Coordinates of C-alpha atoms and ligand atoms in Angstrom, one line a residue:
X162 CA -13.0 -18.6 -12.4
X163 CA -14.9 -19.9 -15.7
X164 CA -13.1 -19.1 -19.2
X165 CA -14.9 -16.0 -19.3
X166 CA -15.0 -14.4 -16.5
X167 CA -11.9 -12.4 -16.3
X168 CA -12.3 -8.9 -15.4
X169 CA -12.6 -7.5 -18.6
X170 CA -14.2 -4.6 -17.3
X171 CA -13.9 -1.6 -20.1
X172 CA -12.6 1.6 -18.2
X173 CA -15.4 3.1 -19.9
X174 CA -17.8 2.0 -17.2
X175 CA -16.4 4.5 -14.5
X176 CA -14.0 7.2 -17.3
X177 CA -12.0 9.9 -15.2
X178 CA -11.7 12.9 -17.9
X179 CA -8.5 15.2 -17.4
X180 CA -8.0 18.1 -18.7
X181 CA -4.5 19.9 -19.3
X182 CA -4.1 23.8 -19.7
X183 CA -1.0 26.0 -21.5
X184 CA 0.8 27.9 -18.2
X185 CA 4.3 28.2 -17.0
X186 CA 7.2 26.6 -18.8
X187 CA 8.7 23.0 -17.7
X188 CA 11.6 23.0 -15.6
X189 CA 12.9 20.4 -13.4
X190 CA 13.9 17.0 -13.6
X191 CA 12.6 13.7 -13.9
X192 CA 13.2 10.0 -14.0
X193 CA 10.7 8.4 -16.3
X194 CA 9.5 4.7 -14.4
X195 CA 11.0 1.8 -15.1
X196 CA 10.9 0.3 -18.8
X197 CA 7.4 -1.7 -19.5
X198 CA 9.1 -4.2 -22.1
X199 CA 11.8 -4.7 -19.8
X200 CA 9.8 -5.1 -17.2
X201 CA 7.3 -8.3 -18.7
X202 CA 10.6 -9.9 -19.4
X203 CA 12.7 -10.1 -16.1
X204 CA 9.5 -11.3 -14.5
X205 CA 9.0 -13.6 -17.1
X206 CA 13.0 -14.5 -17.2
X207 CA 12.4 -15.0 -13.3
X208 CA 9.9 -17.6 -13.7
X209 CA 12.1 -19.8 -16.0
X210 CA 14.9 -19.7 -14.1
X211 CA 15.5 -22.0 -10.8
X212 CA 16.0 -19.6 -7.9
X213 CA 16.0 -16.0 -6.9
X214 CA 16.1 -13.1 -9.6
X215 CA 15.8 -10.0 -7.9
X216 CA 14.7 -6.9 -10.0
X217 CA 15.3 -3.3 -9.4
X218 CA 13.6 -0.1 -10.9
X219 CA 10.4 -2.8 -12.1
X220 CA 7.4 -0.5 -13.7
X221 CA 4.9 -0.7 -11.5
X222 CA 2.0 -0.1 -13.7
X223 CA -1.3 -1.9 -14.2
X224 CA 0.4 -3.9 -17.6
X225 CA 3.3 -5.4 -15.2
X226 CA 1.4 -6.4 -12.6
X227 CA -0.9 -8.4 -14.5
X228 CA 2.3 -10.6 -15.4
X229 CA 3.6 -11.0 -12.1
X230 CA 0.3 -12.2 -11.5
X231 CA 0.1 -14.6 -14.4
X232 CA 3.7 -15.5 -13.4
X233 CA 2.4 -16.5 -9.6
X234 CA -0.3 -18.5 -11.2
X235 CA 2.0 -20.7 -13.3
X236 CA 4.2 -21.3 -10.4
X237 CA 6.5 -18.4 -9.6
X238 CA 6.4 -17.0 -6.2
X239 CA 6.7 -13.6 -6.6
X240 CA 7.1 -10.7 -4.0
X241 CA 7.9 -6.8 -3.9
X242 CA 10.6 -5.9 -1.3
X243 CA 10.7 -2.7 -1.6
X244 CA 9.6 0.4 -4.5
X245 CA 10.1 -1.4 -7.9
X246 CA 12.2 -3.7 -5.6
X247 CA 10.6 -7.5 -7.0
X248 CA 11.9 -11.1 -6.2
X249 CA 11.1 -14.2 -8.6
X250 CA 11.3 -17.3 -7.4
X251 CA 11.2 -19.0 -10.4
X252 CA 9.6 -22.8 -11.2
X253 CA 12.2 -23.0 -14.3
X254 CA 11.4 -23.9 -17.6
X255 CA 9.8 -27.5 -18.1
X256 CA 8.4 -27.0 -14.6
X257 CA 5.4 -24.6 -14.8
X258 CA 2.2 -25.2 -13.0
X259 CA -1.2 -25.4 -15.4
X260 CA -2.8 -22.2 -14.3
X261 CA -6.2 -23.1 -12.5
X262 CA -7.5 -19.7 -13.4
X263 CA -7.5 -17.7 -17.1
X264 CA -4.7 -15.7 -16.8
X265 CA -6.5 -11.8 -17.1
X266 CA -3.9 -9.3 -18.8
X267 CA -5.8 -6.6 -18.9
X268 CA -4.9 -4.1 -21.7
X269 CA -1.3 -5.5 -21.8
X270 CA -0.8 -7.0 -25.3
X271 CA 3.2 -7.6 -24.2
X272 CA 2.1 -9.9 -21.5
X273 CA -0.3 -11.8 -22.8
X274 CA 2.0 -12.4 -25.8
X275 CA 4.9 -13.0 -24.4
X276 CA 3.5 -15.3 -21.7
X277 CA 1.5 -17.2 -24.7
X278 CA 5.5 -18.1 -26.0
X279 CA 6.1 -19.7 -22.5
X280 CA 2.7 -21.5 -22.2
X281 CA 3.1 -22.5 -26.2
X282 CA 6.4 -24.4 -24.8
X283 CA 5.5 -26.8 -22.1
X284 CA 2.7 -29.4 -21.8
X285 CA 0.0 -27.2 -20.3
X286 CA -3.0 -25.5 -20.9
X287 CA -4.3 -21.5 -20.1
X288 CA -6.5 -19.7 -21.0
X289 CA -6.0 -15.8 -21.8
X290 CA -8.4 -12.8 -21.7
X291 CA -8.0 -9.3 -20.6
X292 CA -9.8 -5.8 -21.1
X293 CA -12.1 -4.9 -24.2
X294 CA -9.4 -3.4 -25.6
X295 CA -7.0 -6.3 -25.8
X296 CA -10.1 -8.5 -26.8
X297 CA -9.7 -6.4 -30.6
X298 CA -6.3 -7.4 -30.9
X299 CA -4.9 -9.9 -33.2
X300 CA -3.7 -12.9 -31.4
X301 CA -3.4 -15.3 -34.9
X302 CA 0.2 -13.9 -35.5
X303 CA 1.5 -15.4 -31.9
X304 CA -0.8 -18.6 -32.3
X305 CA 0.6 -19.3 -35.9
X306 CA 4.1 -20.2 -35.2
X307 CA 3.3 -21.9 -31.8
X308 CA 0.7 -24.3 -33.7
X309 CA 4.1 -25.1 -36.1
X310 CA 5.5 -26.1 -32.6
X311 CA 3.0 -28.2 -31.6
X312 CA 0.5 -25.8 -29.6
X313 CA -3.1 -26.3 -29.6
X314 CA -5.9 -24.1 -29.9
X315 CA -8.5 -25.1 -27.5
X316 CA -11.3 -22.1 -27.9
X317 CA -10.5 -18.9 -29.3
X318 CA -12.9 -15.7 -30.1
X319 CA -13.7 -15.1 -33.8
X320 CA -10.5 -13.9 -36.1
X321 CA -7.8 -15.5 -33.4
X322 CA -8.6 -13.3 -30.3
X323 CA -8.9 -13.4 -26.9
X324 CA -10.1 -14.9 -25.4
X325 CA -7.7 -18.0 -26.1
X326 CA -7.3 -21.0 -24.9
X327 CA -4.2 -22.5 -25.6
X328 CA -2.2 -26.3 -25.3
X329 CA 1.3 -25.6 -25.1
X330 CA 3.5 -28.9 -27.1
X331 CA 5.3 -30.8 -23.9
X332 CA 8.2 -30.9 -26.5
X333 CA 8.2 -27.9 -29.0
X334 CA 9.5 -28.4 -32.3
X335 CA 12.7 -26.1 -33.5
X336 CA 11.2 -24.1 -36.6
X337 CA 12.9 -21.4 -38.6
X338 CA 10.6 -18.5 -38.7
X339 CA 9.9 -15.4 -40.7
X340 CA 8.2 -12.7 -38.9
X341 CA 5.2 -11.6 -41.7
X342 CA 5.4 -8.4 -39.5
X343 CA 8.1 -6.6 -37.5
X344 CA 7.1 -7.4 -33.8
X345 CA 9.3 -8.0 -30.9
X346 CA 6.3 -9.4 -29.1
X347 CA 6.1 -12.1 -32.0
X348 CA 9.8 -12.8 -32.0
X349 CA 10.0 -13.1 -28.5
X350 CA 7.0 -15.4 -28.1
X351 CA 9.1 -17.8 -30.3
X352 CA 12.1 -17.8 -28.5
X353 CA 10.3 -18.2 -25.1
X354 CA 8.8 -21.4 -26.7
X355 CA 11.8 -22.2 -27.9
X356 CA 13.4 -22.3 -24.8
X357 CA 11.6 -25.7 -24.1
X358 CA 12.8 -27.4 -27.9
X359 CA 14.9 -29.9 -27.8
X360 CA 17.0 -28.1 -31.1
X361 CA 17.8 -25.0 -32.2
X362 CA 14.6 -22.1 -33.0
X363 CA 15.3 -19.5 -35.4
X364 CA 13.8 -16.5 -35.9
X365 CA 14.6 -14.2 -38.8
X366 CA 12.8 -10.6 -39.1
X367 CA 13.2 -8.0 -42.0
X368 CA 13.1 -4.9 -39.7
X369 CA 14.9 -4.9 -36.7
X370 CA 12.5 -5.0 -33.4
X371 CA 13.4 -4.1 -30.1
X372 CA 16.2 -7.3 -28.3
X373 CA 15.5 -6.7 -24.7
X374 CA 14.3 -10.7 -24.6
X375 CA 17.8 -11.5 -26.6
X376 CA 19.5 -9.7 -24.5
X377 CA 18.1 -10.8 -21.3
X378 CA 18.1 -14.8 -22.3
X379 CA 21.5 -14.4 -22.9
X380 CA 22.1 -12.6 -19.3
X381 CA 20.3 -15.6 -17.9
X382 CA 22.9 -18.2 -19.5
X383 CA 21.1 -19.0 -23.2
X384 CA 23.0 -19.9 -26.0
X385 CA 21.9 -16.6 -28.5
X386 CA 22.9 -15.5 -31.8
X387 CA 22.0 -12.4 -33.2
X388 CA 23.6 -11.4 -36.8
X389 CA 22.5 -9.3 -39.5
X390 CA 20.4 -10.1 -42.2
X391 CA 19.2 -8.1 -45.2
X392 CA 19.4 -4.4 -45.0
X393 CA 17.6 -3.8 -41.6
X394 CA 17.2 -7.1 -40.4
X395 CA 18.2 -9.8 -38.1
X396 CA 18.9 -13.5 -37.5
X397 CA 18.4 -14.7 -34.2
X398 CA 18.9 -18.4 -33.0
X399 CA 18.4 -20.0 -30.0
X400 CA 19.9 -23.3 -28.6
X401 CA 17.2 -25.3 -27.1
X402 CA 16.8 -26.5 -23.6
X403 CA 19.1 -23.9 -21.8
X404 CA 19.8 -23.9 -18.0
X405 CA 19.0 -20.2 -17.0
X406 CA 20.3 -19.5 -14.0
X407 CA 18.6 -16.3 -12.2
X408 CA 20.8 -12.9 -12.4
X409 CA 20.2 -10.0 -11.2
X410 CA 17.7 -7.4 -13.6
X411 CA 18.5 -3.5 -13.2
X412 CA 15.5 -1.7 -15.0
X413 CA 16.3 1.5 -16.8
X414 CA 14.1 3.9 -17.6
X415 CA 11.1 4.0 -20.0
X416 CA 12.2 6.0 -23.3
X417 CA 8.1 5.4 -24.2
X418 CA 7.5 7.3 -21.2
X419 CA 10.5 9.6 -21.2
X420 CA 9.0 10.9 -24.3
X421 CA 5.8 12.7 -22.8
X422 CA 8.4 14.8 -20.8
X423 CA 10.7 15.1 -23.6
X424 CA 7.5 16.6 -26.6
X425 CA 6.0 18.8 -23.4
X426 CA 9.3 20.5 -23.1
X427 CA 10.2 21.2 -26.9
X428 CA 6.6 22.7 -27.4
X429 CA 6.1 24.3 -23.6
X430 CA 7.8 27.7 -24.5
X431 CA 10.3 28.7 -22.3
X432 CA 11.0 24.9 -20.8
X433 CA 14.5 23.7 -19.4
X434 CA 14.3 19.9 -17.9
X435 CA 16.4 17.1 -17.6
X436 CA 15.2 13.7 -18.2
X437 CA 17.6 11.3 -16.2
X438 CA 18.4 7.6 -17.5
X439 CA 16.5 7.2 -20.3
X440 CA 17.3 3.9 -22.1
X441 CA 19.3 4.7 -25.0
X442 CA 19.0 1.0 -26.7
X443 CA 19.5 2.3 -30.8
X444 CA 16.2 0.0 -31.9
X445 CA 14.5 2.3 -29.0
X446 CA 15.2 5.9 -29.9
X447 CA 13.7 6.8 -33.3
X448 CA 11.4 9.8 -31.8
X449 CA 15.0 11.3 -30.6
X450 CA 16.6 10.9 -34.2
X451 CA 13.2 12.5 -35.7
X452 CA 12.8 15.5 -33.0
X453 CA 17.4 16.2 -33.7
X454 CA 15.7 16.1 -37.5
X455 CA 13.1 18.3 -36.4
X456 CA 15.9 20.8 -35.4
X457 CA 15.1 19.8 -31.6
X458 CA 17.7 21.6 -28.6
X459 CA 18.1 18.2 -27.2
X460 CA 21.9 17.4 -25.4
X461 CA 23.1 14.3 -24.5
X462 CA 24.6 14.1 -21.1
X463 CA 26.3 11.4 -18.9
X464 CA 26.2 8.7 -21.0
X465 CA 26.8 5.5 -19.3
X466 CA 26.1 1.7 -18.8
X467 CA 22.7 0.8 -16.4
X468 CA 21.4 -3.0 -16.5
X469 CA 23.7 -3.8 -19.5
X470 CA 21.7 -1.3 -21.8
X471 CA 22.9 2.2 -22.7
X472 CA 21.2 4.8 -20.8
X473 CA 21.8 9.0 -21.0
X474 CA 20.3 12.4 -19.2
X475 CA 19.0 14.1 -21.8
X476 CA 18.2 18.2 -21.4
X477 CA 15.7 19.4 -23.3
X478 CA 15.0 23.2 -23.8
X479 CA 11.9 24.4 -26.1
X480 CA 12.4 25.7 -29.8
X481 CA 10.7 25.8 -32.9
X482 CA 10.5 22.4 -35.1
X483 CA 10.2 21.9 -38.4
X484 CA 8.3 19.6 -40.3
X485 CA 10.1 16.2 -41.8
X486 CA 9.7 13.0 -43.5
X487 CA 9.7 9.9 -41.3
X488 CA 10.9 6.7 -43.2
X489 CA 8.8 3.5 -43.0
X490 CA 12.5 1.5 -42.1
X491 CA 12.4 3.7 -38.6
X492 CA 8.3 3.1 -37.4
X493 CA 10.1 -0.3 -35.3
X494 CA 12.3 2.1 -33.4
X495 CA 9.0 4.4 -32.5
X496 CA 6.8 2.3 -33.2
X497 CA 4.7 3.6 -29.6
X498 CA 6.3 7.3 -29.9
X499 CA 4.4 7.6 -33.0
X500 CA 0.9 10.0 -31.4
X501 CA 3.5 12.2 -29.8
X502 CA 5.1 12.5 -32.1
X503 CA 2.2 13.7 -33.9
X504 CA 1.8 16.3 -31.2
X505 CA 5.2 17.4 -31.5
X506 CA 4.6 18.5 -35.1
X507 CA 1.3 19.7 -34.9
X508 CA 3.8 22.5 -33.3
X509 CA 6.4 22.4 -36.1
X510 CA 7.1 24.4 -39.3
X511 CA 5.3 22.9 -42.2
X512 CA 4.6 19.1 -43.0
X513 CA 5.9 16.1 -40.8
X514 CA 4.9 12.8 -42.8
X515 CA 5.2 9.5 -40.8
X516 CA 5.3 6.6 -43.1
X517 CA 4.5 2.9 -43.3
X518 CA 2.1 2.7 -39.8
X519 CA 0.0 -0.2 -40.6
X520 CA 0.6 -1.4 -37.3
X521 CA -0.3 1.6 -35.4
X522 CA -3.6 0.1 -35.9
X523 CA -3.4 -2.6 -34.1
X524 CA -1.7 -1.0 -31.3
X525 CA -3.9 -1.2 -27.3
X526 CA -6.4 1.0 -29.9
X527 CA -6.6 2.0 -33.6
X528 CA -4.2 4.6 -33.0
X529 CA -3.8 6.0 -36.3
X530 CA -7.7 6.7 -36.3
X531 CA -7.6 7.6 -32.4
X532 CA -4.3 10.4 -33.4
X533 CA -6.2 11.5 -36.7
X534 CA -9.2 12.7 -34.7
X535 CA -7.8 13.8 -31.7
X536 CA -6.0 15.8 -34.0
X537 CA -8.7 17.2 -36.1
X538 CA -10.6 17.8 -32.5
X539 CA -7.8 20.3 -31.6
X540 CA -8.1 22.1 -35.2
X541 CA -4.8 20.4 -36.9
X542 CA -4.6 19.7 -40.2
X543 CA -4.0 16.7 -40.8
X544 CA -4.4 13.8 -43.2
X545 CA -4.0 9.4 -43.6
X546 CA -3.2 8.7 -46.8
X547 CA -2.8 4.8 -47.3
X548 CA -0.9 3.7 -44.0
X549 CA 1.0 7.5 -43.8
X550 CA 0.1 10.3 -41.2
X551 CA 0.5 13.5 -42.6
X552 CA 0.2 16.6 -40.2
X553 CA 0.6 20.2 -41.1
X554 CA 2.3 21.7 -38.3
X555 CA 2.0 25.6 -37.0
X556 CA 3.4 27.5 -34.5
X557 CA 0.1 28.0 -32.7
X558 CA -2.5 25.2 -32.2
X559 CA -6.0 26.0 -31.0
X560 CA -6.6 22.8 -28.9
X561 CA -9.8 23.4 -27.4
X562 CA -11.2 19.9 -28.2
X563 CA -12.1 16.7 -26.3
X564 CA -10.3 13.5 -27.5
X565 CA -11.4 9.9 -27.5
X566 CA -8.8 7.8 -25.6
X567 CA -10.3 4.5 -26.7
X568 CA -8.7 3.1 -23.5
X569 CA -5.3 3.9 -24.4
X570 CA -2.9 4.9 -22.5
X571 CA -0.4 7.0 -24.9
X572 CA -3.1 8.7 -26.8
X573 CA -4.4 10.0 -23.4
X574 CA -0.9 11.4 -22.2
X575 CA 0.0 12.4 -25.7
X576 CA -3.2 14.4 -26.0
X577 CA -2.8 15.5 -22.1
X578 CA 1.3 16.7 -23.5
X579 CA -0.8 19.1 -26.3
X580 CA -2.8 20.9 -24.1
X581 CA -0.1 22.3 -21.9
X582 CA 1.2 24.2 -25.2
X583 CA -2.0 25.1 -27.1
X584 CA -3.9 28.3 -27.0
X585 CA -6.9 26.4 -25.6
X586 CA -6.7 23.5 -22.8
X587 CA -7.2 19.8 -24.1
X588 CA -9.3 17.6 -22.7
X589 CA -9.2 13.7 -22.5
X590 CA -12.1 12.1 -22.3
X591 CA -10.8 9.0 -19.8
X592 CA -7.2 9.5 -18.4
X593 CA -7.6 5.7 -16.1
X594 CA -5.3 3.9 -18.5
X595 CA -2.5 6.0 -18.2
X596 CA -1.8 3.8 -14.7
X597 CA -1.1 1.1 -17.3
X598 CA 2.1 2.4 -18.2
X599 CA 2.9 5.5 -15.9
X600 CA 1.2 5.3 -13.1
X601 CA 3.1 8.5 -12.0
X602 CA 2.8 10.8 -14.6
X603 CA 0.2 13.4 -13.6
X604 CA 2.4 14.0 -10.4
X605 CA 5.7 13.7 -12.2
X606 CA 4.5 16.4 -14.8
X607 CA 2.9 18.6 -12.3
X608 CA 6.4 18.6 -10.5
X609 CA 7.8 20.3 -13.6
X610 CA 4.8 22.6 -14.0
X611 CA 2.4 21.1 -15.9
X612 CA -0.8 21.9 -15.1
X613 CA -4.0 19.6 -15.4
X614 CA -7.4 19.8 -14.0
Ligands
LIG158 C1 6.8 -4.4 -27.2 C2 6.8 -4.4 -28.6 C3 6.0 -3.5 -29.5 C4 5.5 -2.3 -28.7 C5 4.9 -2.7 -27.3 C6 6.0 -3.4 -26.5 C7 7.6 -5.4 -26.5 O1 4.9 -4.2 -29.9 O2 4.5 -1.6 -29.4 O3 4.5 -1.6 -26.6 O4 7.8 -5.2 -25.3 O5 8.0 -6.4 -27.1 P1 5.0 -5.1 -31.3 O6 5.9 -6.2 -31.0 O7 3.6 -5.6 -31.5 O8 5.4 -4.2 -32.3

């Protein structure tokens, strides 16, 4: 396949509308699929390692798949056993095959990121491409610290985007790094290239992001230091040159995707449902500190231990929200919960402001754009000022309208989640990228009486 013929195909080119319409209450239960982050990264962690890693609970959405695939073209062989049952035979770090073929993410930012980290450590070249959609995103804040490492930039699209070819340094360089933005994606393509350095890589960010990749190095036998630094930050340093030895990966659940479920049922009147395992990781759950703001009827139950993260069944009844103030310090903990949360106070009393989102727009779409309008198509008021979302909540919303996905996957299911409480039904104008992320979601929902035509 030449450089540019991935299968970039935009969705666009064969949309599937949905439609979802106000009816009975939720009720039910439901275990969201497997986490997506998590996910990327036990594939990828299987591919370093020498041997066998077997997975269990592995999303099985459009997004993962593409990085088993990458992960099979740089040398892994890679096999499902079973549902979200996955082996990795891994090649092991400093032993990856140059990928004959571009490696074609489709609209996963994560993988290609994350897999640029591995590539930008060993002596090989790759190019990466995927949908239109991950053609608009910025690429320039991976390549930049992997060029301090030694990468290459063979070809690139104008501005630093995909698609890139990249030369990965045969020996990376240890650098100390400062993330300009908070992005777990960024930090983690560091330490994946890092992996490969003959010294020690640092990487120190002033919000916290998510430390599944942390986590999970250290579960495969790296030498990892995480310690506080500044108010909200962190420290991280990793010993070069590590012999990862595969271990076992136990996926919980998607908090991303728990929270359709969990907004549907706070606004649904009359809804009751349990949502079993969701990850309770504290740099995951900001939407559940805002909605127990927002005065939701949220309990707690059975917390316990799953694949070395914290994990809970939450039950979730409807009741009125009020409006609050979201702090800027919080948007890394939500950071993808953000458009329903939006939804979730279009229902509440009064104002909910949600600060500091700059990087909402640089999400799988311009999300703070794609929220504003879907908004303003179902009669909220609502307003951006600078990089804040301000939305006046009621407790009755017209809906009516049709939103713009702009092939992404939570504005469609956030969108989908408002129509199943507004007066009038909502309708989405492509709902194909929701198989990204939650492949299951329209039968999951229906399950606990959503309805959607
Ligand atoms: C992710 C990090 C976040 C998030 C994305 C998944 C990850 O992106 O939005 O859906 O798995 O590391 P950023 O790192 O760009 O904030």
């Amino acid at each position: 396949m030449s450089e540019n013929a991935a299968s970039n195909k935009s969705h666009h080119d064969d949309p599937q509308p949905l439609s979802a319409r106000p009816g009975a209450p939720l009720s039910g239960r439901l275990r969201p699929p497997g986490d997506k982050s998590i996910s990327h990264r036990a594939l990828i962690l299987g591919l370093l390692a020498v041997g066998e890693t077997k997975i269990e609970g592995l999303l099985e959405g459009d997004d993962v798949l593409r990085t088993a695939q990458a992960c099979r073209q740089l040398g892994a062989k890679v096999d499902r056993t079973g549902p979200g049952a996955w082996t990795v035979h891994g090649a092991g770090a400093g032993s990856l095959l140059e990928p004959r073929e571009t490696l074609d993410f489709g609209n996963a930012g994560t993988g290609t990121r994350l897999m640029m980290g591995v590539v930008g450590g060993h002596g090989i070249s790759a190019t990466f491409d995927g949908d239109a959609s991950l053609r608009k995103r910025p690429m320039k804040r991976i390549l930049d610290p992997l060029l301090l490492m030694g990468s290459e930039i063979v070809s690139q699209a104008e501005g630093g985007r995909c698609p890139v070819r990249l030369k990965g340094a045969a020996e990376p360089a240890p650098i100390e790094y400062r993330t300009p933005v908070p992005s777990a994606q960024l930090k983690s393509a560091i330490l994946l290239a890092g992996l490969n350095s003959p010294g020690r890589t640092v990487v120190i960010e002033t919000e916290a992001s998510r430390d599944h990749t942390e986590k999970m190095l250290a579960w495969f036998g790296a030498t990892i230091r995480s310690e506080p630094d500044g108010p909200h930050g962190r420290r991280i340093t990793l010993e070069g040159r590590p012999d990862l030895k595969p271990k076992p990966v136990v996926v919980p659940a998607d908090p991303s995707s728990g929270a359709f479920a969990l907004v549907a049922a706070l606004i649904t009147p009359g809804s009751d449902i349990v949502i079993e395992g969701m990850m309770m990781n504290p740099l995951r759950i900001g939407l559940i500190d805002t909605l127990f703001e927002m005065g939701a009827a949220i309990e707690v139950l059975n917390k316990r231990q799953e694949g070395g993260e914290d994990v809970a069944d939450l039950r979730v009844r409807a009741c009125s929200l009020k409006g609050v103030d979201v702090p800027a310090a919080r948007a890394p903990s939500m950071i993808d919960e953000y458009p329903v949360l939006a939804v979730a106070a279009a229902f509440a009393q009064g104002e909910t402001r949600m600060r500091g989102l700059s990087e909402l727009r640089v999400k799988e779409s311009d999300r703070l754009a794609a929220v504003a309008a879907g908004l303003d198509a179902a009669g909220v008021v609502n307003r951006i000022e600078g990089d804040d979302l301000i939305v006046t909540g009621a407790a009755q919303v017209r809906g009516g309208g049709s939103v713009a996905t702009h092939m992404d996957h939570r504005i469609a299911m956030s969108f989908l989640v408002m129509g199943l409480a507004s007066q009038e039904p909502v309708r989405i104008d492509d709902s194909s990228m929701i198989a990204t992320s939650f492949p299951t979601f329209r039968p999951e929902m229906e399950r606990l009486g959503a309805q959607f035509f």
